Every structure is written in C-alpha cells, then in structure tokens.
Coordinates of C-alpha atoms and ligand atoms in Angstrom, one line a residue:
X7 CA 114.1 92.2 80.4
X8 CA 114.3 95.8 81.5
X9 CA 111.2 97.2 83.4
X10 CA 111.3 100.3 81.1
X11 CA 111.2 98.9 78.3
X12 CA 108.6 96.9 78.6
X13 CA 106.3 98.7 80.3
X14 CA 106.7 101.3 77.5
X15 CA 105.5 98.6 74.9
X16 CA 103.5 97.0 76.5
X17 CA 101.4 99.0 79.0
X18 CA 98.8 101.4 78.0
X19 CA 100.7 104.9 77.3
X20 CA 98.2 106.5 80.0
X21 CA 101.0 108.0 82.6
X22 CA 104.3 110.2 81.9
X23 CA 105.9 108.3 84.5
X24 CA 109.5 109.6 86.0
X25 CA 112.1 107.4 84.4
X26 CA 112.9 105.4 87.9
X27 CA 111.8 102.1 89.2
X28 CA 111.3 101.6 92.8
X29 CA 111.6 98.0 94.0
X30 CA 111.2 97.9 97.8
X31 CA 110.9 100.8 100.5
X32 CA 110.6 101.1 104.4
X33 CA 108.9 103.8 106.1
X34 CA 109.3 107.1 103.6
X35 CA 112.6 105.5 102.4
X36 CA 112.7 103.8 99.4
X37 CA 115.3 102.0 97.2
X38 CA 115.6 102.3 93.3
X39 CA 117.1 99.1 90.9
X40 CA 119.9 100.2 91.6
X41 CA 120.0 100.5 95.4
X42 CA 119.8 104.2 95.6
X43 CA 117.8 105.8 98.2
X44 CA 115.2 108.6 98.2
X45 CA 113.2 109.9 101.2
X46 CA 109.6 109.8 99.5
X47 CA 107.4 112.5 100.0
X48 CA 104.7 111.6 97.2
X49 CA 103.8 108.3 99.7
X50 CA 102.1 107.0 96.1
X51 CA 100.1 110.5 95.9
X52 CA 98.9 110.4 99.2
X53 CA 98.3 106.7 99.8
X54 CA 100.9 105.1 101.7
X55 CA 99.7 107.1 104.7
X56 CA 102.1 105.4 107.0
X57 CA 104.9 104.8 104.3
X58 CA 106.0 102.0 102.4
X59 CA 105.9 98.4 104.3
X60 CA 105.2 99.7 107.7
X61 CA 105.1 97.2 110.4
X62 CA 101.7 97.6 111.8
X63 CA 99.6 97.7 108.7
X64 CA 101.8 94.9 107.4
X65 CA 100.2 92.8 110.6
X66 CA 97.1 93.5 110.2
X67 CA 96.8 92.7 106.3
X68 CA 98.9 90.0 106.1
X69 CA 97.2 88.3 109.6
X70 CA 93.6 89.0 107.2
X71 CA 95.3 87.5 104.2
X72 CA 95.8 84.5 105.6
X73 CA 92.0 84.0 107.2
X74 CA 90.3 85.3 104.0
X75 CA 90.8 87.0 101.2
X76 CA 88.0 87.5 99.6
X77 CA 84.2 86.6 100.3
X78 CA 82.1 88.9 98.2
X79 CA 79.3 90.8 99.4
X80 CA 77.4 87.9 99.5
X81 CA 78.3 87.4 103.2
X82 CA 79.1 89.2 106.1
X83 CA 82.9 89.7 106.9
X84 CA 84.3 91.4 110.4
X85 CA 86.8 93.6 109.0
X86 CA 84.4 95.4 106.7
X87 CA 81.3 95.7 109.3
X88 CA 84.4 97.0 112.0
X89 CA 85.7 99.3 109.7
X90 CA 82.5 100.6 108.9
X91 CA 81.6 101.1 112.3
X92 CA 84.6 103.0 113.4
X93 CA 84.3 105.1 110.4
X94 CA 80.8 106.4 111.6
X95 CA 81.6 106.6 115.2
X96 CA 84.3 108.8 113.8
X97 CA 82.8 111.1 111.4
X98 CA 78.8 111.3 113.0
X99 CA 78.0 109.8 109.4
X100 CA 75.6 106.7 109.9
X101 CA 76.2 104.3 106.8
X102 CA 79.0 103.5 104.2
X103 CA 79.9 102.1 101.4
X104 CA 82.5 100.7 100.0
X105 CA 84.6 100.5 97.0
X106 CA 87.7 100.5 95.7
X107 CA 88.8 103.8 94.3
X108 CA 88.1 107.4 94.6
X109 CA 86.1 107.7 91.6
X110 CA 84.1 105.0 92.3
X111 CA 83.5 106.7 96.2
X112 CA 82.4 110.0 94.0
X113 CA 80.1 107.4 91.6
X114 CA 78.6 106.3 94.6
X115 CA 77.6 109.8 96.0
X116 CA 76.1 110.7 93.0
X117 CA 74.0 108.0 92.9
X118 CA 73.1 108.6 95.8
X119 CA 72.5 112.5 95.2
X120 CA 70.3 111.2 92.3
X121 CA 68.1 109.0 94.2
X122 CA 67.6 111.5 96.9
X123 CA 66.3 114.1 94.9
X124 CA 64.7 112.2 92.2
X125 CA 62.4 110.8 95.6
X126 CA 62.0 114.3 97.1
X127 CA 62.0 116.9 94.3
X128 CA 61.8 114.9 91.3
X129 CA 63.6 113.7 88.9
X130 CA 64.3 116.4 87.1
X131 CA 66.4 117.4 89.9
X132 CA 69.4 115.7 88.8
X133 CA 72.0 118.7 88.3
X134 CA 74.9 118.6 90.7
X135 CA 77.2 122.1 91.2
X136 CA 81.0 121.2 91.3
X137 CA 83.9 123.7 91.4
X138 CA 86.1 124.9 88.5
X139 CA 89.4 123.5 88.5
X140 CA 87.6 120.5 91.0
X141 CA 89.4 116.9 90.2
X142 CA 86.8 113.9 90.9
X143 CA 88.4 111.2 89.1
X144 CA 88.4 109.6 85.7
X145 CA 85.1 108.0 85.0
X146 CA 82.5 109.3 82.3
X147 CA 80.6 110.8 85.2
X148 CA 83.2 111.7 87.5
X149 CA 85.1 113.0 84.7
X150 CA 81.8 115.4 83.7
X151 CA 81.8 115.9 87.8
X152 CA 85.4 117.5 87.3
X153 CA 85.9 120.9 85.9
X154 CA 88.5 121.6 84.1
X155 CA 88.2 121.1 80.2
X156 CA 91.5 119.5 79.7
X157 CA 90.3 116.4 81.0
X158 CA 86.7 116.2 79.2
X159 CA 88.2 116.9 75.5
X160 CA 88.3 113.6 73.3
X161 CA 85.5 111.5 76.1
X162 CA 82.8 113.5 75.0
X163 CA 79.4 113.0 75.2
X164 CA 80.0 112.8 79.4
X165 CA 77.3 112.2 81.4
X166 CA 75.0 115.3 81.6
X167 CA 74.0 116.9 84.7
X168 CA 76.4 119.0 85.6
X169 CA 77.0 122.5 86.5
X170 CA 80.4 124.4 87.3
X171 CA 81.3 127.3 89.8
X172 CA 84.0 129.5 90.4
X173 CA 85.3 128.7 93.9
X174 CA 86.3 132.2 94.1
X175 CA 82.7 133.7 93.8
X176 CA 80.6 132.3 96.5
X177 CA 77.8 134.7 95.1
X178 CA 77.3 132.8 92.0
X179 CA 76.4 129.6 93.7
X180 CA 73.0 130.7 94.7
X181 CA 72.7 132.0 90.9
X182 CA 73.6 128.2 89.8
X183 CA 71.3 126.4 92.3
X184 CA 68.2 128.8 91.1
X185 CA 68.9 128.4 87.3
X186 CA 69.1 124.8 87.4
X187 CA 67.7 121.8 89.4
X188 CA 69.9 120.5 91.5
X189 CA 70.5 117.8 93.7
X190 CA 73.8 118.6 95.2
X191 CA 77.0 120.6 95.8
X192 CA 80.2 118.5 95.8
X193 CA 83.4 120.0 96.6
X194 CA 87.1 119.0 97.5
X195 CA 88.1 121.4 100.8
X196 CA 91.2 121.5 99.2
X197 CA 91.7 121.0 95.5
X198 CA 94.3 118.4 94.9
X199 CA 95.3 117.9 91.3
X200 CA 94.1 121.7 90.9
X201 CA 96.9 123.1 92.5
X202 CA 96.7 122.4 96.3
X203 CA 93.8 125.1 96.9
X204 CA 91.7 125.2 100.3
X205 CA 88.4 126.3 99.6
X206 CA 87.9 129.6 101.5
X207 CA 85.8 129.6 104.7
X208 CA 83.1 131.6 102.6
X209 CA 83.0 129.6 100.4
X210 CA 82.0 126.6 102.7
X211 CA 80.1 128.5 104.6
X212 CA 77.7 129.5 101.3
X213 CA 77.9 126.0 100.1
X214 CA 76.6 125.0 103.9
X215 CA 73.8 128.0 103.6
X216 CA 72.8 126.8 99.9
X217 CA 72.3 123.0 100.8
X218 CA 70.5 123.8 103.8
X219 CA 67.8 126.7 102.3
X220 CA 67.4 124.0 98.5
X221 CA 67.4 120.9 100.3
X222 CA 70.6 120.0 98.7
X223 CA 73.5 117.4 99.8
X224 CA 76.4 118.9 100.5
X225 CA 79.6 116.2 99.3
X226 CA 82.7 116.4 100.1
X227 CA 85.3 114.7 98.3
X228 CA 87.5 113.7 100.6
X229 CA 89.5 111.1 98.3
X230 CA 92.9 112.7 98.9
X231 CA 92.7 115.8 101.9
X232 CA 90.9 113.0 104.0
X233 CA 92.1 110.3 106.8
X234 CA 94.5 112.1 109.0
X235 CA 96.7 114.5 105.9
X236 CA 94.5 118.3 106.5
X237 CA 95.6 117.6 110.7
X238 CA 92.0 116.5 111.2
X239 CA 90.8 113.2 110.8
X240 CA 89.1 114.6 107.5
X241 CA 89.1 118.0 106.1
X242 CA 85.7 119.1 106.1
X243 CA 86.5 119.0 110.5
X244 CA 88.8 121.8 109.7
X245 CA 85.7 123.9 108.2
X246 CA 82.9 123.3 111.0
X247 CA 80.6 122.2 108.3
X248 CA 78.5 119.0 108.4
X249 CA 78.4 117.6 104.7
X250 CA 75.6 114.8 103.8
X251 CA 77.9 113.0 102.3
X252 CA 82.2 112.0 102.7
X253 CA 83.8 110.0 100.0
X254 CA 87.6 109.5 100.5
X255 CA 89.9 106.4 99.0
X256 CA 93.5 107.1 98.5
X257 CA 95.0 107.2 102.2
X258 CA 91.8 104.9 103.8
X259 CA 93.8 101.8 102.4
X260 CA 97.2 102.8 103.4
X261 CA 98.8 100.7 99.7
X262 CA 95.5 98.9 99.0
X263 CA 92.6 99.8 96.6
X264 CA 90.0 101.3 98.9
X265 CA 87.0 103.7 98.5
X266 CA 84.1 104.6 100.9
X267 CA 80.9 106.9 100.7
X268 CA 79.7 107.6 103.8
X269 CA 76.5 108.7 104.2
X270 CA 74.6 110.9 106.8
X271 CA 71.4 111.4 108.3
X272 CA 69.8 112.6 105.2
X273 CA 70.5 109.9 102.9
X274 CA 71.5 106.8 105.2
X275 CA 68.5 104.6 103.7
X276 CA 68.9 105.9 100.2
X277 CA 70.4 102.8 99.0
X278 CA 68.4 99.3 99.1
X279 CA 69.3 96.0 98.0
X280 CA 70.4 95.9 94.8
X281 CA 70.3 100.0 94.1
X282 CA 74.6 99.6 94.2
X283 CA 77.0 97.1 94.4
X284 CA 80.7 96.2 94.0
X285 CA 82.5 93.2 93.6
X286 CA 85.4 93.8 95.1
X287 CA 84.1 96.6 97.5
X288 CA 84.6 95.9 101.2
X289 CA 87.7 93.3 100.3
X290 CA 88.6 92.2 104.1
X291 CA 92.2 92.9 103.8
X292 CA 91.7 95.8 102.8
X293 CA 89.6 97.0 105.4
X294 CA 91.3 94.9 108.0
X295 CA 94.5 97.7 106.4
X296 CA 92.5 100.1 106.8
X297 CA 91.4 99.4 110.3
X298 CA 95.0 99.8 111.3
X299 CA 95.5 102.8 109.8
X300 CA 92.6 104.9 111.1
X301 CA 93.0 103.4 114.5
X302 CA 96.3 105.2 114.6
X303 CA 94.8 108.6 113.4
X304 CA 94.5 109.7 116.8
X305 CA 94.6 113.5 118.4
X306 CA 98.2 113.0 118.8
X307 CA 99.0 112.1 115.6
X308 CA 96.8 114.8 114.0
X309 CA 99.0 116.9 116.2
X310 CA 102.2 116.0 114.9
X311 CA 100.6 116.3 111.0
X312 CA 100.0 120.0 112.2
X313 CA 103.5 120.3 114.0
X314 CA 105.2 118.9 110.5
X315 CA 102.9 121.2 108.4
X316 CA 104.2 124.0 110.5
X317 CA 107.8 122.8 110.1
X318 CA 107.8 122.8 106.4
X319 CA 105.5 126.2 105.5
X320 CA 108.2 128.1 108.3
X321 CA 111.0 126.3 106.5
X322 CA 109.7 127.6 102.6
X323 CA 108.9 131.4 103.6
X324 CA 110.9 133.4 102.2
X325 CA 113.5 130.9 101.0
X326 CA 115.1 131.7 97.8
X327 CA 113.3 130.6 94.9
X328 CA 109.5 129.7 96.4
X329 CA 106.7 132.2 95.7
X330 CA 104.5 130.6 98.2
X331 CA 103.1 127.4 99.6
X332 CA 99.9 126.6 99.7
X333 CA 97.5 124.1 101.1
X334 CA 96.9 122.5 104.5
X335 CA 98.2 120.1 107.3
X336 CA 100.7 117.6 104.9
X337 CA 99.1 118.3 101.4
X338 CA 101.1 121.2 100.4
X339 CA 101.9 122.8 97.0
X340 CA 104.9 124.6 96.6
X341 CA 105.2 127.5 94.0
X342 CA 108.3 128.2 92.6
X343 CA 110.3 130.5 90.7
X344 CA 112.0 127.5 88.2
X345 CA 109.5 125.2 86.9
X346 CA 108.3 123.0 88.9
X347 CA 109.4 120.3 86.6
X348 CA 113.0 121.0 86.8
X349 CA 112.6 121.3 90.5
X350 CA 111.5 117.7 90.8
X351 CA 113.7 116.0 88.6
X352 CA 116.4 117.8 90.9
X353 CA 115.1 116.7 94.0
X354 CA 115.0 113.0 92.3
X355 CA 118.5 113.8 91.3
X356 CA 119.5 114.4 95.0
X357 CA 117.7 111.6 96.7
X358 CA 113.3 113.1 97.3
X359 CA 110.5 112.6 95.5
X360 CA 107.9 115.1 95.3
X361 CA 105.0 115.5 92.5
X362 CA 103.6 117.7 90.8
X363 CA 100.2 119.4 91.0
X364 CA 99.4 122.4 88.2
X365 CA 102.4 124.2 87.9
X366 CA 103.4 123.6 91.4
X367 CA 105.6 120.6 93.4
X368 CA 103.4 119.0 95.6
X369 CA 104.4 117.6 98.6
X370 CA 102.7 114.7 100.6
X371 CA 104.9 113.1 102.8
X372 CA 103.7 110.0 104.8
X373 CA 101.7 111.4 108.5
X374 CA 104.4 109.4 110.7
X375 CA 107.6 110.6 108.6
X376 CA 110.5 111.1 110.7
X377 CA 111.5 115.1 111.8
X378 CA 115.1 114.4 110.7
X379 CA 114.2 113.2 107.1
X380 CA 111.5 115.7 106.6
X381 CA 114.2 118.1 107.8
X382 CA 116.4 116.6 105.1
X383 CA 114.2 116.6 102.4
X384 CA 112.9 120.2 102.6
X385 CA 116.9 121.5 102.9
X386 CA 117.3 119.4 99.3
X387 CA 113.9 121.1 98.6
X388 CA 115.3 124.8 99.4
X389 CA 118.8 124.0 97.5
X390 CA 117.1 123.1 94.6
X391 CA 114.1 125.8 94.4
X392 CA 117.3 128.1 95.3
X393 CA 119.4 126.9 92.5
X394 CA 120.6 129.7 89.7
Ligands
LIG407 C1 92.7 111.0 93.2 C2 91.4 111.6 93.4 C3 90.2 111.1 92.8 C4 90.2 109.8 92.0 O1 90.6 108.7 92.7 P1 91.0 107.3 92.0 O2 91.3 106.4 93.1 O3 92.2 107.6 91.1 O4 89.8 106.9 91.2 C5 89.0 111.7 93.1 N1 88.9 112.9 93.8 C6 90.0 113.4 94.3 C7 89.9 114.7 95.1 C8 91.3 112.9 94.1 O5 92.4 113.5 94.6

C-alpha cells in the first residue's frame, strides 16, 4: 500500500504536505523511501532541536520509557518535577505547567491572564492585545488570539476577547489598553508563521512600559523562537524584558509532544487544584526528553547558534536572487526574488529541506547541525535562489 495514497484518502485533508515520505534520519540527515538523502533544515518546524534520532536524547527517553510511561497527574513523577525545576532556575520564572502543544501552552496563559485580572480588576477585564500577523495556534481561542483573518474565516463565532495591534505602531498599544479592559499583552519576539519578523526593541520596550503602568501580564509566546533557536536560551533574553508569563512547546520536547507555561512572580499561585489540568501533560518521557535537551542548551551552544546564524545571514547578503533575510539566531526567513515555492521544491530537488513561512523560505536547521552540511545546504540554497 503506498503511503501517499493512503494518507490522501484516508487522513483528514488538513496539510498540503510536499509529496516525499521520510522513513528514518540521523542528526539533520534524513533518508526518503527511496534511500535518498537530504540535509534537513525544517528539523519538523523547529522541533527536532537536536535532529532526527540523536544519541543523547535517544538515552534519556528510551531509559524513561522503559521505567514509566505514563502515570497521570495523579502522582508525582521525577522527570516532570526535574524538568520543572530546571526550567525555573533557568528562566527566574517560579511555576510551570505542562502540556502537550503550543496551543495548549498559549490556552494555559490565557487562563491564567483571565483569572489574574478577573481577581484583581474584575472580570470585565478579560481583553487580551495580540499582534497583527501574530500565530498562537489552532484552537477556538488561540485561533481568536492570532491575528491574521485568513485563519479565523469559516470557525467563526471564536472566542471573544480579543484585541489586535499593529506591531509596527508601538503608539497604538496604549490607545488599545485604554479603550478596552485588558488583562494582557501576548506577543511572539519573533513572528514565526508570519514571516520570520523580530519584534522591534520599541516595541518590547512599550509592551514592557504598558504592562507595568495597567497592571497587565506581559506573555510571550515562546512556542517556536524559544529553547536555545534566537542564541538565548529563550528569546524574550535577547530583549532585556521580564515577561509574566513564557509558553514554548515545539523544540522543549526535542520529537515529543511537549508544552509548558511558565509562570512568574505575579501569577505563580493563580492556578489551584482543579482550576487546569491535562491528561497527558507532564508525560515523563517526554520530560525526561526534554531534560536532555535543555541540559545541553548551554552558553557554548547558544554560542555556536549565534556563530551559525552569522554563517548563513553573511553567506545570503547580496547573493543573487535573495532580497533579504530576516529573523534571528537559527529561525531565519529568506526573501527571494523566485517564489519561494519554487525555491523549495528545488532545494528538495537537490537534496535540503526548507519551509515556508508567508512568502518566504524559512530556514530552521537543528542547533548542533554540522558547519560542513550547513555550508552545503546554504550553497544549494544560493544555486537555487540564483537560478534564471
Ligand atoms: C507552532 C506555534 C504554535 C502552535 O503550536 P502547536 O504545537 O501546533 O499547537 C503557537 N505559537 C507559535 C508562535 C507557534 O509557532
């Protein structure tokens, strides 16, 4: 039976997916059906934060795998009560939770935005300012969290409560705040599926003076820029800012479904037993994954993310065909002059996978990717951006 085929019949029609199956990988190779080999620099859009099957993460799930798999939350487990530890004493946040996705990390926050003005202000303080152009995942209320229109038309009524800004115009945020009562600014440092944008330091630096004079939690989505891709340990470090509140998912698990909301001073009790919850949230071999993984997100790692960052923007100036690149640390989006389309199914062509974000390739290589096959894959890159 041929994967294509029936996946096409039989799984929901919800992705355009490239026509190529991968079945095994090692490090940021991996191997097609038909044994051909690409250097991947999608890593699973920004999951597999040490590649495909690497050794040490390997270890430390499988070793958890074969204690326990799952307990529920029922019970106390060691690799979610470590993880969770190391998280704080990493971040200065003082409680997390955890589940299993990105939206459900941005669920969580807003809950938790909710409950902390609804006890302070009011309930009528419910509104929460997100960015134009923001992605915060695929939920009825994460979905109403994101805006861009394309993605609300067809789900609506979404959950109300929301209120967009431009992140271009950090004078309109104070105009949003006093129009309507809100509970919290959430923002992404750098826009993923919008294009690869970094938030401008002004606009932080208003978001940081807004929260602070209206009492409001600053959230950062941190689902894809965080763990170890912006060249700090998350992006908001990159910024100076202190946010109330850091969901991430994608990377945290290195291949396996994890989400966390961490949560700061202002909002570390907000939560009581019972007020969330998640089955699966906390799964130990997940977290015992994503112990690994953040244990090796050290300074000299961050280093290299910065050094290969460096590598690739020097590489793209000016070479035939790209406009610009954009974006920070390993999370870069690459404009070019032929769609950007045509540009990846080229590069898949020649043996690399990038993505797409907007109308530009994205490129998010694993953090540990070897010099010589980044160096390989951003010469295909060039060839192909080049290409008449
Ligand atoms: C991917 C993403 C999400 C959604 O994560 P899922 O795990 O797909 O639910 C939310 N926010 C940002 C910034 C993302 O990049």
């Amino acid at each position: 039976m041929s994967v294509i085929s029936n996946d096409k019949n039989y799984v929901a029609n919800t992705y355009a997916r490239f026509p190529l199956s991968i079945v095994s990988g090692k490090g940021s190779l991996v191997w097609d059906e038909d044994g051909k080999e690409y250097i991947d620099l999608s890593t699973g859009i920004a999951v597999n934060t040490f590649g495909v099957a690497d050794d040490v993460w390997l270890a430390a799930v499988t070793d958890q795998l074969g204690k326990v798999q799952h307990m529920s939350n029922l019970y106390y487990t060691e690799p979610c009560s470590t993880l969770a530890a190391k998280l704080c004493e990493r971040t200065g946040m003082k409680k997390v939770f955890f589940s299993n996705s990105g939206a459900e990390a941005n669920e969580c926050a807003i809950k938790a935005a909710r409950k902390y003005a609804s006890e302070k202000k009011g309930a009528d303080y419910f509104n929460i300012i997100t960015l134009k152009n923001s992605f915060h995942g695929r939920t009825i209320t994460t979905l109403a969290a994101t805006g861009q229109d394309v993605f609300h038309k067809d789900f609506t009524p979404l959950t109300e409560g929301f209120v967009y800004v431009s992140p271009d115009c950090p004078g309109e945020l104070e105009k949003a705040v006093t129009e309507n009562k809100c509970a919290a600014i959430m923002v992404e440092v750098v826009q993923g599926e919008g294009g690869v944008m970094p938030l401008s330091a002004e606009f932080a630096a208003e978001a940081c003076r807004a929260a602070e004079k209206y009492d409001l939690l600053l959230i950062c989505d941190e689902v894809q820029i965080g763990n170890g891709r912006s060249g700090a340990l998350y992006g908001y470090m990159n910024y100076g800012i202190t946010p109330d509140v850091v969901t991430t998912a994608k990377g945290l698990g290195g291949g396996l479904p994890l989400g966390a909301t961490m949560l700061g001073d202002k909002v570390k009790d907000i939560f009581t037993p019972g007020s969330h919850g998640s089955t699966f949230g906390g799964n130990p071999v997940c977290c015992a994954g994503a112990i690994s993984i953040l244990d090796r997100i050290d300074d000299e790692l961050l280093a290299d993310v910065r050094r290969k960052s460096e590598f690739i923007k020097n590489s793209l100036a000016g070479a035939e065909g790209v406009k610009s690149v954009s974006g920070m640390g390993l999370m870069l989006g690459v404009e070019t002059e032929r769609p950007a389309g045509e540009v990846i199914s080229d590069c898949m062509e020649r043996g690399v996978l990038v993505i797409k974000a907007k109308e530009k390739v994205r490129l998010l290589p694993a953090l540990n990717i070897p010099m010589e096959l980044l160096e390989k894959a951003v010469e295909t890159l060039k060839e192909v951006c080049g290409k008449k």
